CSV table of C-alpha atoms and ligand atoms in Angstrom, one decimal:
chain,number,residue,atom,x,y,z
C,1,MET,CA,10.2,83.3,40.9
C,2,SER,CA,9.6,79.9,43.3
C,3,ARG,CA,11.1,78.9,46.2
C,4,PHE,CA,12.3,75.3,44.4
C,5,TRP,CA,14.6,77.9,42.2
C,6,SER,CA,18.2,77.5,42.9
C,7,LYS,CA,20.7,80.6,43.3
C,8,VAL,CA,22.0,80.4,39.8
C,9,VAL,CA,18.6,80.2,38.3
C,10,ARG,CA,17.4,83.0,40.4
C,11,ASP,CA,20.4,85.2,39.3
C,12,LEU,CA,20.1,84.8,35.4
C,13,THR,CA,19.1,87.1,33.0
C,14,PRO,CA,18.1,84.6,29.8
C,15,TYR,CA,18.5,85.5,26.1
C,16,VAL,CA,15.5,86.8,24.5
C,17,PRO,CA,15.4,85.6,20.7
C,18,GLY,CA,14.0,87.2,18.1
C,19,GLU,CA,10.1,86.3,17.9
C,20,GLN,CA,8.7,83.5,15.8
C,21,PRO,CA,5.2,84.9,15.5
C,22,LYS,CA,2.5,82.5,14.2
C,23,ILE,CA,0.8,84.8,11.6
C,24,ALA,CA,0.2,84.1,8.3
C,25,ASN,CA,1.5,86.3,5.0
C,26,LEU,CA,4.3,87.7,7.6
C,27,ILE,CA,7.3,89.1,6.0
C,28,LYS,CA,10.0,88.2,8.6
C,29,LEU,CA,12.9,90.1,8.2
C,30,ASN,CA,13.7,89.9,12.2
C,31,THR,CA,16.0,86.8,12.9
C,32,ASN,CA,18.5,86.4,10.2
C,33,GLU,CA,16.9,83.3,8.9
C,34,ASN,CA,17.7,82.7,5.0
C,35,PRO,CA,14.7,83.3,2.3
C,36,TYR,CA,16.0,80.4,0.5
C,37,PRO,CA,15.5,76.9,1.1
C,38,PRO,CA,18.1,74.3,2.0
C,39,SER,CA,20.2,72.4,-0.4
C,40,PRO,CA,17.7,69.3,-2.0
C,41,LYS,CA,20.3,67.1,-1.1
C,42,ALA,CA,19.9,67.9,2.2
C,43,LEU,CA,16.2,66.7,2.6
C,44,ALA,CA,16.8,63.4,0.3
C,45,ALA,CA,19.7,62.9,2.9
C,46,ILE,CA,17.2,62.7,5.4
C,47,GLU,CA,14.8,60.7,3.4
C,48,ALA,CA,17.4,58.3,2.8
C,49,GLU,CA,18.2,58.4,6.6
C,50,LEU,CA,14.7,57.2,7.7
C,51,ASP,CA,14.9,54.8,4.8
C,52,GLY,CA,11.1,54.2,3.9
C,53,ASP,CA,10.2,53.1,7.6
C,54,ALA,CA,12.4,55.5,10.2
C,55,ALA,CA,13.3,52.1,12.0
C,56,ARG,CA,16.8,53.5,12.3
C,57,LEU,CA,15.5,56.4,14.5
C,58,ARG,CA,15.6,53.3,17.3
C,59,LEU,CA,19.1,53.6,17.2
C,60,TYR,CA,21.2,56.2,19.0
C,61,PRO,CA,23.3,58.4,16.7
C,62,ASP,CA,27.2,58.6,16.1
C,63,PRO,CA,28.2,60.3,19.4
C,64,ASN,CA,31.0,61.8,17.7
C,65,ALA,CA,29.1,62.9,14.2
C,66,ASP,CA,32.6,61.5,12.4
C,67,LEU,CA,30.8,61.6,9.1
C,68,LEU,CA,30.1,65.5,9.8
C,69,LYS,CA,33.6,66.2,11.3
C,70,SER,CA,35.0,64.8,8.0
C,71,ALA,CA,32.9,66.8,5.7
C,72,ILE,CA,33.6,69.9,7.6
C,73,ALA,CA,37.4,69.1,7.4
C,74,LYS,CA,37.5,68.4,4.0
C,75,ARG,CA,35.1,71.6,3.1
C,76,HIS,CA,38.0,73.9,5.3
C,77,GLY,CA,41.1,72.2,4.7
C,78,VAL,CA,42.1,71.2,8.3
C,79,THR,CA,41.9,67.3,10.0
C,80,THR,CA,39.1,65.9,12.1
C,81,ALA,CA,40.9,66.4,15.0
C,82,GLN,CA,40.4,70.3,14.7
C,83,VAL,CA,36.9,70.3,14.0
C,84,PHE,CA,33.9,70.2,17.1
C,85,VAL,CA,30.4,70.0,16.2
C,86,GLY,CA,27.4,71.2,18.3
C,87,ASN,CA,23.6,71.5,18.3
C,88,GLY,CA,23.7,74.9,16.7
C,89,SER,CA,26.3,77.1,17.3
C,90,ASP,CA,24.9,78.7,20.1
C,91,GLU,CA,25.4,75.2,21.8
C,92,VAL,CA,29.1,75.1,20.6
C,93,LEU,CA,29.6,79.0,22.2
C,94,ALA,CA,27.9,77.5,25.6
C,95,HIS,CA,30.5,74.9,25.7
C,96,VAL,CA,33.5,77.7,24.5
C,97,PHE,CA,32.7,79.7,27.6
C,98,MET,CA,32.8,77.0,30.1
C,99,ALA,CA,35.9,75.4,28.4
C,100,LEU,CA,37.7,78.1,27.1
C,101,LEU,CA,36.8,81.5,28.6
C,102,LYS,CA,36.4,80.7,32.3
C,103,HIS,CA,39.4,82.2,33.7
C,104,GLU,CA,40.4,84.2,36.6
C,105,ALA,CA,40.9,87.3,34.3
C,106,PRO,CA,38.3,89.0,32.5
C,107,ILE,CA,37.1,88.3,28.5
C,108,LEU,CA,36.5,91.0,26.3
C,109,PHE,CA,34.1,91.6,23.9
C,110,PRO,CA,32.3,94.6,21.9
C,111,ASP,CA,29.8,96.6,23.6
C,112,ILE,CA,27.6,96.4,20.6
C,113,SER,CA,27.8,92.6,19.7
C,114,TYR,CA,25.7,89.1,20.0
C,115,SER,CA,23.7,89.8,23.2
C,116,PHE,CA,24.1,86.0,24.2
C,117,TYR,CA,27.5,86.3,25.4
C,118,PRO,CA,26.6,88.6,28.5
C,119,VAL,CA,24.2,85.6,29.0
C,120,TYR,CA,26.7,82.8,29.1
C,121,CYS,CA,28.7,84.6,30.9
C,122,GLY,CA,26.1,85.1,33.4
C,123,LEU,CA,25.5,81.2,33.4
C,124,TYR,CA,28.8,80.1,33.8
C,125,GLY,CA,30.2,82.8,36.0
C,126,VAL,CA,32.3,84.5,33.4
C,127,PRO,CA,33.8,88.0,34.4
C,128,TYR,CA,33.9,90.3,31.6
C,129,ILE,CA,34.4,93.7,29.8
C,130,GLN,CA,32.4,95.5,27.1
C,131,VAL,CA,34.8,97.0,25.1
C,132,PRO,CA,33.2,100.3,23.1
C,133,LEU,CA,33.2,100.1,19.7
C,134,ALA,CA,34.2,103.0,17.6
C,135,GLU,CA,32.3,106.1,16.8
C,136,ASP,CA,31.4,104.3,13.3
C,137,PHE,CA,30.7,100.9,14.9
C,138,THR,CA,33.8,99.1,13.9
C,139,ILE,CA,36.2,97.0,16.3
C,140,ASN,CA,39.4,99.1,16.9
C,141,PRO,CA,42.0,95.8,17.4
C,142,ASP,CA,44.0,98.0,19.5
C,143,ASP,CA,41.3,97.8,22.3
C,144,TYR,CA,41.9,94.2,22.7
C,145,CYS,CA,45.7,94.0,22.8
C,146,GLY,CA,48.1,95.2,25.9
C,147,GLN,CA,45.7,95.6,28.8
C,148,THR,CA,46.3,93.6,31.7
C,149,TRP,CA,44.4,92.7,34.9
C,150,ASN,CA,46.3,92.1,38.2
C,151,GLY,CA,49.4,91.8,35.7
C,152,GLU,CA,47.5,89.1,33.5
C,153,GLN,CA,46.3,89.5,30.2
C,154,CYS,CA,42.8,89.1,29.6
C,155,GLY,CA,40.9,85.5,30.4
C,156,GLY,CA,39.9,85.4,26.6
C,157,ILE,CA,38.5,87.6,23.5
C,158,ILE,CA,34.9,86.8,21.6
C,159,PHE,CA,33.2,88.8,18.7
C,160,PRO,CA,31.2,87.8,15.7
C,161,ASN,CA,33.0,89.0,12.2
C,162,PRO,CA,31.3,90.4,10.8
C,163,ASN,CA,29.7,91.9,13.9
C,164,ALA,CA,26.3,91.3,14.9
C,165,PRO,CA,24.1,93.6,14.7
C,166,THR,CA,26.0,96.4,13.1
C,167,GLY,CA,27.4,93.8,9.9
C,168,ARG,CA,30.5,95.4,10.2
C,169,LEU,CA,33.8,93.4,9.0
C,170,LEU,CA,36.8,93.1,10.6
C,171,PRO,CA,40.0,92.4,8.3
C,172,LEU,CA,42.1,89.3,9.1
C,173,ALA,CA,45.0,91.1,9.9
C,174,ALA,CA,43.5,92.7,12.7
C,175,ILE,CA,42.3,89.5,14.1
C,176,GLU,CA,46.0,88.3,13.3
C,177,GLN,CA,46.9,91.5,15.5
C,178,MET,CA,45.0,90.2,18.7
C,179,LEU,CA,46.1,86.5,18.4
C,180,LYS,CA,50.0,87.6,18.4
C,181,ALA,CA,49.3,90.2,21.5
C,182,ASN,CA,47.2,87.5,23.5
C,183,PRO,CA,49.4,84.7,22.9
C,184,ASP,CA,48.1,83.0,26.4
C,185,ALA,CA,44.3,83.8,25.5
C,186,VAL,CA,41.8,82.1,23.4
C,187,VAL,CA,40.6,84.8,20.4
C,188,VAL,CA,37.3,83.4,19.7
C,189,VAL,CA,35.9,84.4,16.4
C,190,ASP,CA,32.2,83.8,15.7
C,191,GLU,CA,31.7,83.5,12.4
C,192,ALA,CA,27.8,83.3,11.9
C,193,TYR,CA,27.6,85.6,8.9
C,194,VAL,CA,31.0,85.2,7.1
C,195,ASP,CA,29.9,83.2,4.2
C,196,PHE,CA,28.2,86.5,3.2
C,197,GLY,CA,31.2,88.5,2.3
C,198,GLY,CA,33.9,88.0,4.9
C,199,GLU,CA,37.1,85.9,4.6
C,200,THR,CA,37.0,83.0,7.2
C,201,ALA,CA,39.8,83.1,9.8
C,202,ILE,CA,40.2,79.4,9.4
C,203,SER,CA,43.1,79.9,7.5
C,204,LEU,CA,45.0,81.1,10.2
C,205,VAL,CA,44.1,78.4,12.5
C,206,ASP,CA,47.3,75.9,11.7
C,207,ARG,CA,49.8,79.3,12.6
C,208,TYR,CA,47.7,80.6,16.2
C,209,ASP,CA,46.9,77.8,18.7
C,210,ASN,CA,44.5,80.5,20.3
C,211,LEU,CA,42.4,80.9,17.6
C,212,LEU,CA,39.1,79.1,17.3
C,213,VAL,CA,36.6,80.0,14.8
C,214,VAL,CA,32.8,79.3,15.1
C,215,HIS,CA,30.2,78.5,12.4
C,216,THR,CA,27.0,78.0,11.9
C,217,LEU,CA,24.4,76.3,9.2
C,218,SER,CA,21.6,78.3,10.0
C,219,LYS,CA,22.5,81.2,8.0
C,220,SER,CA,24.2,80.8,4.7
C,221,ARG,CA,23.4,77.2,4.8
C,222,SER,CA,19.5,77.9,5.2
C,223,LEU,CA,19.2,75.4,7.9
C,224,ALA,CA,18.2,77.4,11.3
C,225,GLY,CA,15.6,74.4,12.0
C,226,LEU,CA,18.1,71.8,11.7
C,227,ARG,CA,20.7,73.1,14.7
C,228,VAL,CA,24.0,72.4,13.5
C,229,GLY,CA,27.2,74.5,14.4
C,230,PHE,CA,30.9,73.7,14.7
C,231,ALA,CA,34.3,74.9,15.5
C,232,VAL,CA,37.6,74.8,13.8
C,233,GLY,CA,40.5,75.5,15.8
C,234,HIS,CA,43.8,73.6,17.5
C,235,PRO,CA,43.3,69.8,18.8
C,236,ASP,CA,43.8,71.2,22.1
C,237,LEU,CA,41.0,73.6,22.1
C,238,ILE,CA,39.0,70.8,20.3
C,239,GLU,CA,39.4,68.3,23.3
C,240,ALA,CA,38.8,70.9,25.6
C,241,LEU,CA,35.0,71.1,23.9
C,242,GLU,CA,34.8,67.5,23.8
C,243,ARG,CA,35.6,67.2,27.5
C,244,VAL,CA,32.7,69.5,28.2
C,245,LYS,CA,30.4,68.1,25.6
C,246,ASN,CA,30.9,64.5,27.1
C,247,SER,CA,30.2,65.8,30.4
C,248,PHE,CA,26.6,67.1,28.8
C,249,ASN,CA,25.1,65.6,26.3
C,250,SER,CA,26.7,62.7,24.6
C,251,TYR,CA,24.7,63.1,21.4
C,252,PRO,CA,23.7,66.7,20.7
C,253,LEU,CA,23.1,65.6,17.1
C,254,ASP,CA,20.7,63.7,15.9
C,255,ARG,CA,20.9,60.8,13.1
C,256,LEU,CA,18.8,63.2,10.4
C,257,ALA,CA,21.0,66.6,11.3
C,258,ILE,CA,24.1,64.8,10.8
C,259,VAL,CA,23.2,63.5,7.4
C,260,ALA,CA,21.4,66.5,6.4
C,261,ALA,CA,24.3,68.6,7.5
C,262,VAL,CA,26.9,66.7,5.6
C,263,ALA,CA,24.7,67.1,2.1
C,264,ALA,CA,24.4,70.4,2.8
C,265,ILE,CA,28.2,71.0,3.1
C,266,GLU,CA,28.9,69.2,0.4
C,267,ASP,CA,26.7,71.2,-2.1
C,268,GLU,CA,29.0,74.0,-3.1
C,269,ALA,CA,27.0,74.7,-5.6
C,270,HIS,CA,23.5,75.6,-3.9
C,271,PHE,CA,25.3,77.2,-1.3
C,272,ALA,CA,27.2,79.5,-3.8
C,273,GLU,CA,23.9,80.3,-5.6
C,274,CYS,CA,22.0,81.4,-2.2
C,275,CYS,CA,24.7,83.6,-0.6
C,276,ASN,CA,25.4,85.4,-4.3
C,277,LYS,CA,21.4,85.9,-4.3
C,278,VAL,CA,21.3,87.3,-0.6
C,279,ILE,CA,24.6,89.5,-1.3
C,280,ALA,CA,23.1,91.0,-4.6
C,281,THR,CA,19.8,91.9,-2.8
C,282,ARG,CA,21.6,93.6,0.2
C,283,ASP,CA,23.3,95.6,-2.1
C,284,THR,CA,20.2,96.7,-4.0
C,285,LEU,CA,18.2,97.3,-0.4
C,286,THR,CA,21.0,99.2,0.6
C,287,ALA,CA,20.7,101.8,-1.8
C,288,ASP,CA,16.7,102.0,-2.2
C,289,LEU,CA,17.2,102.6,1.8
C,290,ALA,CA,20.0,105.2,1.3
C,291,SER,CA,17.3,106.7,-1.3
C,292,LEU,CA,14.6,107.1,1.6
C,293,GLY,CA,17.2,109.3,3.9
C,294,PHE,CA,18.3,106.1,6.0
C,295,GLU,CA,22.1,106.1,7.1
C,296,VAL,CA,23.2,102.4,6.3
C,297,LEU,CA,26.1,100.7,7.8
C,298,PRO,CA,28.8,98.8,5.4
C,299,SER,CA,27.6,95.3,5.9
C,300,ALA,CA,29.4,91.8,4.8
C,301,ALA,CA,26.4,90.0,6.4
C,302,ASN,CA,22.6,88.7,5.7
C,303,PHE,CA,21.3,91.8,7.1
C,304,ILE,CA,21.7,95.4,7.3
C,305,PHE,CA,21.9,97.8,10.1
C,306,ALA,CA,19.9,101.4,9.6
C,307,ARG,CA,18.8,104.3,11.2
C,308,HIS,CA,16.5,107.3,9.7
C,309,PRO,CA,18.0,110.6,11.0
C,310,GLN,CA,14.5,112.0,11.4
C,311,ARG,CA,12.4,109.1,12.0
C,312,ASP,CA,12.5,107.1,15.6
C,313,ALA,CA,13.3,103.4,15.1
C,314,ALA,CA,10.7,101.7,17.5
C,315,GLU,CA,8.1,103.9,15.5
C,316,LEU,CA,9.2,102.7,12.6
C,317,ALA,CA,9.3,99.4,13.7
C,318,LYS,CA,5.7,99.4,14.8
C,319,ALA,CA,4.5,100.9,11.5
C,320,LEU,CA,5.9,98.3,9.7
C,321,ARG,CA,4.6,95.5,11.8
C,322,GLU,CA,1.2,96.9,11.4
C,323,ARG,CA,1.9,96.3,7.7
C,324,SER,CA,2.8,92.4,8.6
C,325,ILE,CA,6.8,93.4,8.1
C,326,ILE,CA,8.9,92.4,11.1
C,327,VAL,CA,12.5,93.6,11.8
C,328,ARG,CA,14.6,93.7,14.6
C,329,HIS,CA,14.9,97.2,17.0
C,330,PHE,CA,17.2,96.5,20.1
C,331,LYS,CA,15.9,99.1,22.8
C,332,LEU,CA,20.2,99.3,23.9
C,333,PRO,CA,22.2,102.5,24.6
C,334,ARG,CA,23.9,103.2,21.2
C,335,ILE,CA,22.2,101.5,19.0
C,336,ASP,CA,18.1,102.3,20.1
C,337,GLN,CA,17.8,104.2,16.7
C,338,PHE,CA,18.8,101.7,14.4
C,339,LEU,CA,16.7,98.8,12.7
C,340,ARG,CA,18.4,95.5,11.7
C,341,ILE,CA,16.7,94.1,8.7
C,342,THR,CA,17.5,90.6,7.4
C,343,ILE,CA,17.8,90.4,4.0
C,344,GLY,CA,14.9,88.5,2.4
C,345,THR,CA,14.1,87.7,-1.0
C,346,ASP,CA,14.0,90.8,-3.6
C,347,GLY,CA,10.5,90.6,-3.7
C,348,GLU,CA,10.2,90.9,0.5
C,349,CYS,CA,12.7,93.7,0.4
C,350,GLN,CA,10.8,95.5,-2.3
C,351,ALA,CA,7.7,95.3,-0.1
C,352,LEU,CA,9.6,96.5,3.0
C,353,VAL,CA,10.7,99.7,0.7
C,354,THR,CA,7.3,100.4,-0.4
C,355,ALA,CA,6.1,100.1,3.5
C,356,LEU,CA,8.9,102.4,4.4
C,357,ARG,CA,7.7,104.9,1.8
C,358,GLU,CA,4.7,104.7,2.7
C,359,ILE,CA,5.6,105.8,6.6
C,360,LEU,CA,8.0,108.2,5.6
C,361,ALA,CA,5.7,109.9,3.7
P,401,LIG,C1,22.6,83.2,14.7
P,401,LIG,C2,24.1,83.5,15.5
P,401,LIG,C3,24.5,82.7,16.2
P,401,LIG,C4,23.8,81.0,16.6
P,401,LIG,O1,23.7,80.2,15.4
P,401,LIG,P1,22.9,79.1,15.8
P,401,LIG,O2,24.1,77.9,15.0
P,401,LIG,O3,21.7,79.1,15.1
P,401,LIG,O4,22.6,78.4,17.2
P,401,LIG,C5,25.7,82.5,16.7
P,401,LIG,N1,26.2,83.7,16.8
P,401,LIG,C6,25.8,85.0,16.0
P,401,LIG,C7,27.0,86.1,16.2
P,401,LIG,C8,24.7,84.7,15.6
P,401,LIG,O5,24.1,85.8,15.1
């Protein structure tokens, strides 16, 4: 705290990301990064862009990243006017809160969800209501349909699908139900993990002008370090995001990020191979943890959410850490007995299971 801080800054409660420890030989299963490298074509594209002497870095990048918008539009069967790109999907989401969710009525999101949402609400002054997940940690679409505040619909809806940190997937039919029940509010589906077993709602954007789907290249494309995310929706929604972006930073994506993201999106074979490996490892890890007595929620993501009926989750996380394995534990109501474990390589997950077997013995 300092007398130089503005009132806004004094009142903020910033997001705390999972740690990135600078320890060698760590098994890092805490921030949902992909254990496999990105497409080699992405690295080749960066090298080509540097063109031997990096002279091109002298010049600003394309402020609209048209090349990338075209690649995304082609991959998802939409037009470039339906695509917005940003410096990681966190930046895209920040603009979404400012541009599309800041209204008079409260927005809705699940009580157990991506913990950045309440942070953005705090930053932009967006009123919100946290809607409890069902007992089995699923989202009940009925909870997002029909209520009014002073005679108005909610100010918007946002949730990850699959949800984080539960991994549970909501079927597209449930999303459609929300879209129909809230025609005057934007419904934002944060699909950071959809490539690991979900079905994208992008197929619905032509039918619902209140739908915005947000993606990231950080998880399924192994490019968390590059910072690229995007949104797909009706051109009017995209225009709102562009207006905020162009009032904030004209060049959110640098030259290297643009070309590497394009190459990664075009490398369908590498993408499919990595996703399939993660899914296969998830199935094995789920079975292994169940055999150790864990209750594992059904996951459509690149992580699992699990609890042991007899052992305290914080203690388990601590014991794993002593063995150089880090997983995520949230000290939050309802989920403080769960561990969120990122799917690593088969070898990393095997090491985790071995360590847990020792700890539980
Ligand atoms: C990882 C994650 C993001 C952020 O991804 P970046 O593109 O790396 O900023 C957004 N939403 C959810 C639910 C996530 O888990």
